[in-house]
Every structure is written in C-alpha cells, then in structure tokens.
Coordinates of C-alpha atoms in Angstrom, one line a residue:
X1 CA 10.9 -5.3 44.2
X2 CA 13.2 -2.2 44.1
X3 CA 13.5 -2.2 48.0
X4 CA 14.2 -5.9 48.1
X5 CA 16.9 -5.6 45.4
X6 CA 18.6 -2.8 47.3
X7 CA 18.2 -4.7 50.6
X8 CA 20.1 -7.6 49.0
X9 CA 23.1 -5.3 48.4
X10 CA 22.4 -4.0 44.8
X11 CA 22.9 -0.4 44.0
X12 CA 20.0 1.8 43.0
X13 CA 21.3 2.0 39.4
X14 CA 21.7 -1.8 39.2
X15 CA 18.2 -2.3 40.6
X16 CA 16.8 0.2 38.1
X17 CA 18.5 -1.6 35.2
X18 CA 17.2 -5.0 36.3
X19 CA 13.6 -3.7 36.7
X20 CA 13.6 -1.6 33.6
X21 CA 12.6 1.6 35.4
X22 CA 14.2 5.0 36.2
X23 CA 16.8 5.3 39.0
X24 CA 14.7 8.0 40.6
X25 CA 11.9 5.5 41.0
X26 CA 14.1 3.1 43.0
X27 CA 15.6 6.0 45.1
X28 CA 12.1 7.3 46.0
X29 CA 10.9 3.8 47.0
X30 CA 13.9 3.2 49.2
X31 CA 13.6 6.6 50.8
X32 CA 9.9 6.1 51.6
X33 CA 10.6 2.6 53.1
X34 CA 13.3 4.0 55.3
X35 CA 11.1 6.8 56.5
X36 CA 7.7 5.0 57.1
X37 CA 8.3 1.3 56.7
X38 CA 6.2 -1.1 54.6
X39 CA 3.0 1.0 54.7
X40 CA 4.8 3.7 52.7
X41 CA 5.2 1.2 49.8
X42 CA 1.4 0.9 49.1
X43 CA 0.1 2.4 45.9
X44 CA -0.8 6.0 46.7
X45 CA -3.0 6.3 43.6
X46 CA -5.8 4.2 45.3
X47 CA -7.6 7.4 46.4
X48 CA -7.4 9.1 43.1
X49 CA -11.0 8.1 42.1
X50 CA -12.3 6.8 38.9
X51 CA -9.7 6.5 36.0
X52 CA -10.0 9.2 33.4
X53 CA -9.1 6.9 30.6
X54 CA -11.6 4.1 30.0
X55 CA -13.2 2.3 27.1
X56 CA -15.5 5.2 26.4
X57 CA -12.5 7.6 26.2
X58 CA -10.6 5.3 23.8
X59 CA -13.7 4.9 21.7
X60 CA -14.2 8.6 21.4
X61 CA -10.5 9.1 20.5
X62 CA -10.7 6.5 17.8
X63 CA -13.8 8.3 16.4
X64 CA -12.0 11.6 16.4
X65 CA -8.9 10.2 14.6
X66 CA -11.1 8.9 11.8
X67 CA -11.3 12.6 10.6
X68 CA -9.0 15.5 10.4
X69 CA -9.0 18.6 12.7
X70 CA -10.7 20.6 9.9
X71 CA -13.6 18.1 9.9
X72 CA -14.2 19.1 13.6
X73 CA -13.9 22.8 13.2
X74 CA -10.2 23.4 13.9
X75 CA -7.9 25.5 11.7
X76 CA -5.2 22.9 11.4
X77 CA -4.8 20.1 8.9
X78 CA -3.0 17.5 11.2
X79 CA -3.5 16.3 14.7
X80 CA -1.2 16.9 17.7
X81 CA -1.5 15.4 21.1
X82 CA -2.4 18.8 22.6
X83 CA -5.1 19.3 20.0
X84 CA -6.5 15.8 20.7
X85 CA -6.7 16.7 24.4
X86 CA -8.6 19.9 23.6
X87 CA -11.0 18.1 21.2
X88 CA -11.9 15.3 23.7
X89 CA -12.3 17.9 26.5
X90 CA -14.7 19.8 24.2
X91 CA -16.7 16.6 23.8
X92 CA -17.3 16.4 27.6
X93 CA -14.5 13.9 28.4
X94 CA -12.0 14.5 31.3
X95 CA -9.0 16.7 30.8
X96 CA -5.8 14.6 30.4
X97 CA -2.1 15.5 30.0
X98 CA -0.2 15.3 26.8
X99 CA 1.8 12.4 28.2
X100 CA -1.4 10.5 29.0
X101 CA -2.7 11.2 25.5
X102 CA 0.5 9.7 24.1
X103 CA 0.0 6.5 26.1
X104 CA -3.6 6.2 25.1
X105 CA -2.7 6.6 21.4
X106 CA -0.2 3.8 21.8
X107 CA -2.8 1.6 23.6
X108 CA -5.2 1.8 20.7
X109 CA -2.5 1.2 18.1
X110 CA -2.4 4.7 16.6
X111 CA 0.9 6.0 15.2
X112 CA 2.0 8.8 12.9
X113 CA 2.0 7.9 9.2
X114 CA 2.7 9.7 6.0
X115 CA -0.4 10.7 4.1
X116 CA -1.2 8.9 0.9
X117 CA -1.9 11.3 -2.0
X118 CA -4.6 10.1 -4.4
X119 CA -6.6 11.6 -7.3
X120 CA -10.3 11.1 -6.7
X121 CA -12.5 9.8 -9.5
X122 CA -14.6 12.7 -10.9
X123 CA -17.6 10.3 -11.6
X124 CA -20.5 10.1 -9.2
X125 CA -20.3 7.1 -6.9
X126 CA -23.2 5.2 -8.5
X127 CA -21.7 5.5 -12.0
X128 CA -18.3 4.4 -10.9
X129 CA -19.7 1.4 -9.0
X130 CA -21.9 0.4 -12.0
X131 CA -18.9 0.5 -14.4
X132 CA -16.8 -1.6 -12.1
X133 CA -19.7 -4.1 -11.7
X134 CA -20.0 -4.4 -15.5
X135 CA -16.3 -5.1 -15.8
X136 CA -16.5 -7.8 -13.1
X137 CA -19.4 -9.4 -15.0
X138 CA -17.3 -9.3 -18.1
X139 CA -14.5 -11.3 -16.4
X140 CA -16.9 -13.8 -14.8
X141 CA -19.3 -14.5 -17.7
X142 CA -17.2 -14.1 -20.9
X143 CA -16.8 -17.4 -22.8
X144 CA -13.5 -19.2 -22.2
X145 CA -12.6 -18.7 -25.9
X146 CA -12.5 -14.9 -25.3
X147 CA -9.7 -14.1 -22.8
X148 CA -10.1 -11.1 -20.5
X149 CA -6.8 -9.2 -19.7
X150 CA -6.0 -6.3 -17.5
X151 CA -3.5 -3.9 -19.2
X152 CA -1.2 -1.2 -17.9
X153 CA 2.2 0.3 -18.4
X154 CA 5.1 0.7 -15.8
X155 CA 8.2 2.8 -15.7
X156 CA 11.6 1.2 -14.9
X157 CA 14.2 3.7 -13.6
X158 CA 17.9 3.2 -13.4
X159 CA 18.0 5.4 -10.3
X160 CA 16.5 2.9 -7.8
X161 CA 13.3 3.4 -5.9
X162 CA 14.3 3.9 -2.3
X163 CA 12.3 1.7 0.2
X164 CA 12.4 0.3 3.7
X165 CA 14.7 -2.5 4.7
X166 CA 15.8 -4.1 8.0
X167 CA 18.9 -2.7 9.6
X168 CA 20.8 -3.0 12.8
X169 CA 20.7 -0.2 15.4
X170 CA 22.9 2.7 14.3
X171 CA 23.1 1.5 10.7
X172 CA 21.3 2.6 7.6
X173 CA 21.2 1.0 4.2
X174 CA 23.2 2.9 1.5
X175 CA 22.1 2.7 -2.1
X176 CA 24.5 4.2 -4.7
X177 CA 22.6 5.9 -7.6
X178 CA 24.1 6.2 -11.0
X179 CA 23.2 9.9 -11.1
X180 CA 22.0 10.3 -14.7
X181 CA 18.7 8.5 -14.7
X182 CA 17.6 6.3 -17.6
X183 CA 14.2 4.8 -18.2
X184 CA 12.6 1.9 -19.9
X185 CA 8.9 1.2 -20.1
X186 CA 6.9 -2.1 -20.0
X187 CA 3.4 -2.6 -21.3
X188 CA 1.8 -5.7 -19.8
X189 CA -1.4 -7.6 -20.0
X190 CA -2.5 -10.0 -17.2
X191 CA -4.9 -12.8 -18.0
X192 CA -7.5 -12.8 -15.2
X193 CA -8.2 -16.6 -15.6
X194 CA -4.7 -18.0 -15.8
X195 CA -2.7 -15.3 -14.2
X196 CA -0.2 -15.3 -17.1
X197 CA 1.5 -12.0 -17.9
X198 CA 2.3 -10.9 -21.4
X199 CA 4.6 -7.9 -21.8
X200 CA 6.7 -5.9 -24.2
X201 CA 9.5 -3.3 -23.6
X202 CA 10.0 0.1 -25.1
X203 CA 12.1 3.2 -24.7
X204 CA 9.1 5.6 -24.5
X205 CA 5.5 5.3 -23.2
X206 CA 3.9 6.2 -26.5
X207 CA 1.3 4.7 -28.7
X208 CA 3.9 2.5 -30.4
X209 CA 4.5 0.6 -27.1
X210 CA 0.8 -0.1 -26.7
X211 CA 0.4 -1.1 -30.3
X212 CA 3.4 -3.5 -29.9
X213 CA 1.5 -5.2 -27.0
X214 CA -1.7 -5.4 -29.1
X215 CA 0.2 -7.3 -31.9
X216 CA 1.9 -9.5 -29.3
X217 CA -1.5 -10.4 -27.8
X218 CA -3.0 -11.1 -31.2
X219 CA -0.3 -13.6 -31.9
X220 CA -0.3 -15.2 -28.5
X221 CA -4.1 -15.6 -28.5
X222 CA -4.5 -16.3 -32.2
X223 CA -7.3 -18.9 -31.7
X224 CA -9.4 -16.4 -29.7
X225 CA -12.4 -15.0 -31.5
X226 CA -12.2 -11.8 -29.4
X227 CA -9.7 -10.5 -26.8
X228 CA -11.1 -8.2 -24.1
X229 CA -8.7 -5.6 -22.6
X230 CA -9.5 -3.8 -19.3
X231 CA -7.4 -0.7 -19.1
X232 CA -7.2 2.9 -17.9
X233 CA -7.9 6.1 -19.8
X234 CA -4.3 7.0 -20.8
X235 CA -4.0 8.9 -24.0
X236 CA -2.0 6.2 -25.8
X237 CA -5.0 3.8 -25.4
X238 CA -7.3 6.0 -27.4
X239 CA -4.9 7.7 -29.9
X240 CA -5.5 7.7 -33.7
X241 CA -2.5 5.3 -34.1
X242 CA -4.1 2.9 -31.7
X243 CA -7.5 3.1 -33.4
X244 CA -5.9 2.4 -36.7
X245 CA -4.0 -0.6 -35.3
X246 CA -7.3 -2.0 -33.8
X247 CA -8.9 -1.7 -37.3
X248 CA -6.0 -3.6 -38.8
X249 CA -6.5 -6.4 -36.3
X250 CA -10.1 -6.8 -37.6
X251 CA -11.9 -5.9 -34.4
X252 CA -10.5 -8.9 -32.6
X253 CA -9.4 -6.8 -29.7
X254 CA -12.0 -4.9 -27.7
X255 CA -11.1 -2.2 -25.2
X256 CA -13.0 -1.7 -22.0
X257 CA -12.1 1.4 -20.1
X258 CA -12.0 1.7 -16.3
X259 CA -13.5 4.8 -14.5
X260 CA -11.0 7.7 -14.4
X261 CA -8.4 7.4 -11.6
X262 CA -9.4 3.9 -10.5
X263 CA -6.2 1.9 -10.2
X264 CA -7.7 -0.5 -7.7
X265 CA -9.9 -1.9 -10.5
X266 CA -6.9 -3.0 -12.5
X267 CA -5.3 -6.2 -11.1
X268 CA -2.1 -5.8 -13.0
X269 CA -1.2 -3.0 -10.6
X270 CA -0.5 -5.7 -8.0
X271 CA 2.1 -7.3 -10.4
X272 CA 3.9 -4.0 -10.8
X273 CA 4.0 -3.5 -7.1
X274 CA 5.6 -7.0 -6.7
X275 CA 8.0 -6.1 -9.5
X276 CA 9.2 -3.0 -7.7
X277 CA 9.4 -4.8 -4.3
X278 CA 11.5 -7.8 -5.7
X279 CA 13.6 -6.1 -8.4
X280 CA 13.8 -2.3 -8.6
X281 CA 13.5 -1.1 -5.0
X282 CA 17.0 -0.4 -3.6
X283 CA 18.6 -2.2 -6.5
X284 CA 22.3 -2.0 -7.2
X285 CA 22.5 -2.4 -11.0
X286 CA 24.9 0.0 -12.5
X287 CA 23.5 -0.3 -16.1
X288 CA 20.1 -0.3 -17.5
X289 CA 20.7 -3.5 -19.5
X290 CA 21.6 -5.4 -16.4
X291 CA 18.5 -4.1 -14.6
X292 CA 16.2 -5.1 -17.5
X293 CA 17.7 -8.6 -17.5
X294 CA 16.6 -9.0 -13.9
X295 CA 13.2 -7.5 -14.7
X296 CA 12.5 -9.9 -17.5
X297 CA 13.9 -12.8 -15.5
X298 CA 11.5 -12.0 -12.6
X299 CA 8.4 -11.8 -14.8
X300 CA 9.3 -15.0 -16.7
X301 CA 9.8 -16.8 -13.3
X302 CA 6.4 -15.5 -12.2
X303 CA 4.7 -16.9 -15.3
X304 CA 6.5 -20.3 -14.8
X305 CA 5.3 -20.3 -11.2
X306 CA 1.7 -19.6 -12.2
X307 CA 1.8 -22.4 -14.8
X308 CA 3.2 -24.9 -12.4
X309 CA 0.9 -24.2 -9.4
X310 CA -2.8 -24.8 -9.7
X311 CA -3.2 -23.3 -6.2
X312 CA -2.0 -19.9 -7.4
X313 CA -4.4 -20.1 -10.4
X314 CA -7.3 -20.8 -8.1
X315 CA -6.3 -17.9 -5.8
X316 CA -6.3 -15.6 -8.9
X317 CA -9.8 -16.7 -9.8
X318 CA -11.0 -16.1 -6.2
X319 CA -9.6 -12.6 -6.2
X320 CA -11.3 -12.0 -9.5
X321 CA -14.7 -13.2 -8.1

C-alpha cells in the first residue's frame, strides 16, 4: 500500500500519515521495490520460525502478574518490563525484548495502576466469614416489624476531593480550593429493606453525633419493637455516653458490630461513595453552608427516588440477599 501510494504521486510523508505508520517504513518499502521489484515486498519474517509469544506465554504472564516480584523471590516490590522478561525467561519461556513485553502486556489488558491501601482484618478467616454470615441472616430473617439498618459516619470537607474528569487534549480541570479547610460530619443509617437513608449532621465526629442519630431513629421507627443497627467498631459506637443513651431508649436499639476493618460488609459505604461522586468531588462551593445544602438536597432526592421506584427497592433487596 505504501508503494502504491507513492506510485500515484504521493510523498513518503503523506503516504505515512495516510497509513498511520512511520515515514521510514514507507521509505524502506519504496527502496526495496526499486531495487528488487515485487518479490522484495514479501514479508521477510516468514522464515523466523515459531512465534515466541503465544497463548502459553500470555497465560504464564498473567499468572506472574497475579503476584508481586517479592512473591517470586525478587528483591523489588513492583514489576518492570525488564523484570517480567527475566522472570518469564527463568520459567523456561523464550527471551523477548522489552518492547515485545510492552505489546504483550497491552494485548492481555494489563496496565499500570496505583495500589489500593487497605487494613487487613485481624480475625481469622473462618471467624470473619461466620460473623458476616450471621449479619446476613439477621437481615434476611428478622421480622418486618424490626428494621435492620447499616450505620456509618462520613466527613464532608470544604476543600474538595480531587477526582478524574473528562478533558480535551492539552487541557486540565482546575478546582479552586478555599485554602482553610472546614469540616462537617454526617451520621447515617440505611434501611436494608426499603433503601431509605436517615441522617443527622454535626460539627464533630463524637458520641453526641451518634446519639443524635439514635434518637432520630427511635422517633422515625417509633412503632418498631426493636431496631437493629449493623455498624463498625468505632469508639463512638461503644462509648459510655452511647451506652447510657441506649439504656434511656429502653433497649429498643440493638447494636451488631462488624468484624474489624470490614467496610465491604456495610452497605451504607456505597451511599457515601455516590455522595462524593455526585456532590463533593471537584465541587466549587466557596462556603460550607452552600456545600451542605447540596449534600442534604442530594440525599433527600435519593430517598425520594427510592420511594418512587419499586425497581430500585427490589435491586436493594437482591444486593442484600
């Protein structure tokens, strides 16, 4: 195609732009054609033998990427293309270049990502799984007159959380921060059956904020014989002030604690992620009062949407199951 384009009168640069290749590729093809004719245009890689990169090579590479270099005996915490070449060669596979390794990584969909820091639960695996199973049974088999809610707190910062956004080439989204950060805190409770969220606002994440939520729930579910709360092991959930508040409520509210460092067991975490994605990330509110108006408006609209859509309620129940 490059030779044909040049033969029609196009320049090598124009032919390269049209074909999406390097100008040197077009120049080399034209030179070979002029020197040896059509036979010189045949693919000269036909005699190279069996390809080095095949399905077995890609499968071994995917298996290596499932671990870290330290798992396979290397004194380095992250992979490089050079190190991947050495590791696969050590496993008896053909030696390939760094550029070839880069193409293979692209072909299997691998890309460089930032690591996600987590805190591992100190409980044994069987104990953690058993506790989560008990909480799932609580949600599934508790009588309808006894609501089950997932409880957690979230921080709202005036300095916006910076996140990804679509931009044109050569441009970058600019978010002006107020400088002096301010904070507000929300304590929320998500009903696992209806998807309705109950929340309160405070200026500190102390026992008073959680106790305020307890009284709010007691008033909102006044006909419930017992209210079950699934929550994490934060200090405010087990403080002396909280215990006294639970005694004043007559034992109507029962706390069920998740295993330590187990946020995936608390469904309200998904609500807070949506809140940050829709309100606080890259926000442009200059005052905390304006930001909190948007926060409360979003949560109220979410409750209204759940109340009006039976499909969303069924989806919540399926996720619970």
